[in-house]
Coordinates of C-alpha atoms in Angstrom, one line a residue:
M742 CA -61.4 72.4 50.6
I743 CA -63.6 70.9 47.9
P744 CA -62.8 67.3 47.4
N745 CA -62.2 66.1 43.8
D746 CA -61.6 62.5 44.3
S747 CA -64.7 60.6 43.4
A748 CA -64.1 57.8 45.7
T749 CA -64.0 60.4 48.7
L750 CA -67.1 61.9 47.5
Q751 CA -68.9 58.3 47.7
H752 CA -67.9 58.2 51.3
F753 CA -70.7 60.5 52.3
D754 CA -73.9 59.2 53.4
P755 CA -76.7 59.6 51.0
R756 CA -78.9 60.3 53.8
A757 CA -76.9 63.4 54.7
K758 CA -77.0 64.6 51.2
L759 CA -81.0 63.8 51.1
I760 CA -81.3 66.0 54.3
L761 CA -79.5 68.7 52.6
V762 CA -81.3 68.7 49.4
L763 CA -84.6 68.5 51.2
S764 CA -83.5 71.6 53.3
I765 CA -82.7 73.6 50.4
S766 CA -85.6 72.6 48.2
S767 CA -88.0 73.2 51.1
L768 CA -86.9 76.8 51.7
A769 CA -86.9 77.7 47.7
V770 CA -90.7 76.5 47.8
A771 CA -91.4 78.2 50.9
F772 CA -90.0 81.6 50.2
N773 CA -90.7 83.5 46.8
H774 CA -88.6 86.6 47.2
P775 CA -85.0 87.3 45.4
I776 CA -83.8 88.4 48.9
V777 CA -84.0 84.9 49.9
L778 CA -83.6 83.0 46.6
L779 CA -80.4 84.7 45.6
P780 CA -78.4 83.8 48.7
L781 CA -80.2 80.4 48.6
S782 CA -79.1 79.9 45.0
A783 CA -75.5 80.8 45.9
V784 CA -75.3 78.2 48.6
T785 CA -77.0 75.6 46.2
F786 CA -74.1 76.2 43.7
L787 CA -71.5 76.0 46.4
A788 CA -72.8 72.9 47.9
A789 CA -73.3 71.1 44.2
R790 CA -69.6 72.1 43.5
F791 CA -68.7 70.6 46.8
F792 CA -70.1 67.3 46.0
G793 CA -68.6 67.4 42.5
V794 CA -71.8 68.0 40.3
Q795 CA -71.4 68.8 36.6
I796 CA -73.2 72.2 37.2
L797 CA -73.0 73.0 33.4
R798 CA -74.5 69.8 32.8
A799 CA -77.3 70.3 35.0
M800 CA -77.8 73.8 33.8
S801 CA -78.1 72.7 30.3
S802 CA -81.6 71.2 31.1
I803 CA -82.5 74.3 32.3
R804 CA -81.2 76.4 29.2
R805 CA -83.4 74.4 27.1
L806 CA -86.5 75.4 28.8
L807 CA -85.2 79.0 29.0
W808 CA -88.0 80.4 27.0
V809 CA -90.5 78.5 29.2
F810 CA -89.1 80.3 32.3
V811 CA -89.2 83.8 30.4
A812 CA -92.8 83.0 29.5
M813 CA -93.8 82.4 33.0
G814 CA -92.1 85.5 34.2
M815 CA -93.7 87.7 31.6
I816 CA -97.1 86.2 32.8
Q817 CA -96.4 86.8 36.3
S818 CA -95.4 90.3 35.5
V819 CA -98.6 91.0 33.4
F820 CA -101.2 89.5 35.9
T821 CA -99.5 90.6 39.3
P822 CA -100.8 94.1 40.0
G823 CA -99.1 96.4 42.1
G824 CA -95.7 98.5 41.8
E825 CA -94.5 101.0 39.1
A826 CA -94.7 100.3 35.4
V827 CA -91.5 99.1 33.6
L828 CA -93.1 98.3 30.3
A829 CA -96.5 99.6 29.5
V830 CA -98.1 99.9 25.9
G831 CA -101.3 102.1 25.4
G832 CA -101.3 103.0 29.0
I833 CA -101.6 99.3 30.0
S834 CA -98.8 97.9 32.2
L835 CA -97.3 94.9 30.8
V836 CA -94.4 94.6 33.4
S837 CA -94.4 96.1 36.7
T838 CA -91.6 95.9 39.3
V839 CA -93.7 93.7 41.6
G840 CA -94.4 91.5 38.7
L841 CA -90.8 91.2 37.7
V842 CA -89.8 90.3 40.9
R843 CA -92.2 87.3 40.8
G844 CA -90.8 86.5 37.3
V845 CA -87.3 86.7 38.5
S846 CA -88.3 84.5 41.9
I847 CA -89.8 81.7 39.7
I848 CA -86.5 81.4 37.4
L849 CA -84.4 81.3 40.8
R850 CA -86.7 79.0 42.3
I851 CA -86.4 76.3 39.7
V852 CA -82.7 76.8 39.4
V853 CA -82.3 76.2 43.3
I854 CA -84.6 72.9 42.8
V855 CA -82.9 71.7 39.8
V856 CA -79.4 72.3 41.0
S857 CA -80.0 70.7 44.5
A858 CA -81.7 67.9 43.2
A859 CA -78.6 67.0 41.3
I860 CA -76.5 66.6 44.3
M861 CA -78.2 63.3 44.6
T862 CA -76.9 62.0 41.5
T863 CA -73.5 61.9 42.9
A864 CA -74.7 59.2 45.5
N865 CA -74.6 55.5 44.6
P866 CA -78.1 54.2 44.1
R867 CA -77.5 51.0 45.9
D868 CA -76.7 53.4 49.1
I869 CA -79.6 55.6 48.4
V870 CA -81.9 52.6 48.8
Q871 CA -79.8 51.1 51.6
G872 CA -80.4 54.4 53.5
L873 CA -83.8 54.6 53.0
S874 CA -84.3 51.5 54.6
Q875 CA -82.3 51.9 57.6
W876 CA -84.8 54.9 57.9
R877 CA -87.6 52.4 58.3
I878 CA -89.1 53.3 54.8
P879 CA -90.8 50.3 53.5
Y880 CA -88.9 48.4 51.0
E881 CA -91.4 48.8 48.4
I882 CA -91.0 52.5 48.4
T883 CA -87.3 52.1 48.2
F884 CA -87.4 49.7 45.4
M885 CA -89.4 52.1 43.4
V886 CA -86.7 54.8 44.0
A887 CA -84.2 52.3 42.9
V888 CA -85.9 51.7 39.8
V889 CA -86.5 55.2 39.0
L890 CA -82.7 56.1 39.6
R891 CA -81.7 53.1 37.5
F892 CA -84.3 53.6 34.3
L893 CA -84.4 57.3 33.9
P894 CA -80.9 57.7 32.7
L895 CA -81.4 54.8 30.2
M896 CA -84.6 56.3 29.1
R897 CA -82.9 59.6 28.3
E898 CA -79.8 57.8 26.6
E899 CA -82.5 56.1 24.4
A900 CA -84.1 59.2 23.4
E901 CA -80.8 61.0 22.8
D902 CA -79.7 58.1 20.7
T903 CA -82.9 58.1 18.7
L904 CA -82.6 61.9 18.1
T905 CA -79.0 61.4 17.1
A906 CA -79.9 58.9 14.6
L907 CA -82.4 61.4 13.0
Q908 CA -79.9 63.8 12.7
L909 CA -77.3 61.4 10.9
R910 CA -80.1 60.9 8.6
G911 CA -80.1 64.4 7.6
V912 CA -83.1 65.5 9.8
R913 CA -82.4 68.8 11.3
L914 CA -85.2 69.4 14.1
E915 CA -84.4 72.9 14.7
T916 CA -85.4 74.0 11.1
L917 CA -88.7 71.9 11.2
P918 CA -92.0 73.8 11.9
L919 CA -93.6 73.3 15.1
R920 CA -96.3 70.9 14.0
T921 CA -94.0 68.8 12.2
K922 CA -91.6 68.6 15.4
I923 CA -94.7 67.5 17.3
R924 CA -95.6 64.8 14.9
I925 CA -91.8 63.5 14.9
Y926 CA -91.5 63.3 18.7
R927 CA -94.9 61.6 18.7
H928 CA -93.9 58.7 16.6
L929 CA -90.4 58.6 18.5
L930 CA -92.5 58.2 21.7
Y931 CA -94.3 55.1 20.6
P932 CA -91.1 52.9 20.6
L933 CA -89.7 54.5 23.6
I934 CA -93.1 53.6 25.6
A935 CA -92.9 50.2 24.1
N936 CA -89.4 49.8 25.3
V937 CA -90.0 51.0 28.7
L938 CA -93.0 48.5 28.8
S939 CA -90.9 45.5 27.8
R940 CA -88.2 46.4 30.3
A941 CA -90.7 46.8 33.3
E942 CA -92.3 43.3 32.1
K943 CA -88.8 41.6 32.1
M944 CA -87.9 43.0 35.5
S945 CA -91.3 42.1 37.2
I946 CA -90.7 38.4 36.1
S947 CA -87.1 38.7 37.4
V948 CA -88.1 40.0 40.9
E949 CA -90.8 37.6 41.1
M950 CA -88.4 34.4 40.3
R951 CA -86.1 36.2 43.1
G952 CA -88.7 36.0 46.0
F953 CA -89.5 39.5 45.9
R954 CA -91.9 40.2 48.9
A955 CA -91.6 36.8 49.9
Y956 CA -90.9 37.9 53.5
P957 CA -92.3 40.7 55.7
Q958 CA -88.6 41.8 56.4
R959 CA -85.5 41.9 54.5
T960 CA -82.0 41.9 55.6
S961 CA -78.9 43.3 54.0
H962 CA -75.0 42.8 54.4
R963 CA -74.7 46.6 53.7
N964 CA -75.1 48.9 56.8
L965 CA -74.6 52.7 56.5
V966 CA -73.2 54.9 59.3
F967 CA -72.9 58.5 59.7
S968 CA -69.4 59.6 59.7
P969 CA -68.1 62.8 61.0
R970 CA -68.1 64.4 57.7
D971 CA -72.0 63.4 57.4
Y972 CA -72.7 65.0 60.5
G973 CA -71.0 68.2 59.2
V974 CA -73.4 68.1 56.3
I975 CA -76.6 67.8 58.4
A976 CA -75.1 70.7 60.8
T977 CA -74.8 72.8 57.7
S978 CA -78.1 71.8 56.5
I979 CA -79.7 72.8 60.0
L980 CA -77.7 76.4 59.6
I981 CA -78.9 76.9 56.3
V982 CA -82.5 76.6 57.4
M983 CA -82.0 78.5 60.5
G984 CA -80.1 81.1 58.6
V985 CA -83.5 81.8 56.8
L986 CA -86.1 81.0 59.5
L987 CA -84.6 83.2 62.1
P988 CA -84.6 86.4 59.9
Y989 CA -87.9 85.5 58.8
Y990 CA -89.2 85.0 62.4
W991 CA -87.8 88.4 63.5
N992 CA -89.6 90.1 60.4
W993 CA -86.4 90.9 58.6
L994 CA -87.3 88.5 55.3
P995 CA -90.2 88.9 53.0
T996 CA -92.0 85.6 51.8
S997 CA -93.1 87.1 48.7

């Protein structure tokens, strides 16, 4: 049964989610064939749905770059020899069967990585930092992870607010030529970078005043413990990896 309570979803240890995400994304990078990537994408969507990921929102970021993926697929099709010609002009094969498979594989790989990474957005950033610390990862690295998780959504919201303000003033970016869009985005980038640097400066002063790195070790009142459901997620991750590696070891699956 898929849990719908957000409080229940928070009870999953972020380390279990991280193991699942690393397992799925590693398989997506290691294998480059639709025979592997299609079932893996289905498993990824099921896992994302289980953890309450807003799949449509995650896919919207991919939809904006759909033309880039299509272009990458076409480039793979043109420059990958072999197979039968699907589309040819003047005797020159533009799209071959092998190239088409490569192009589809690239799109599926990106979808799997993006959707699986969205699973980590359902975890509490504080728990992620605590989980990494309990894995003996240096606190400086966990602190950088916490900063990224905290400030990337803020930067995105600021960029969206700026674009909304432009639209309210009658500027329709979709109707402007490409050169004008680049010039507008360049002018919008300057205040965004300045705001980020200002935030970073204030944060550095704040952490120094609070004694950051004053002691070689840190203590925390939070302590994450794996629950049976977390072990279930880890076991599922192992089954997914073994379900792909064993058929490959027996030469049942192609890598590319």
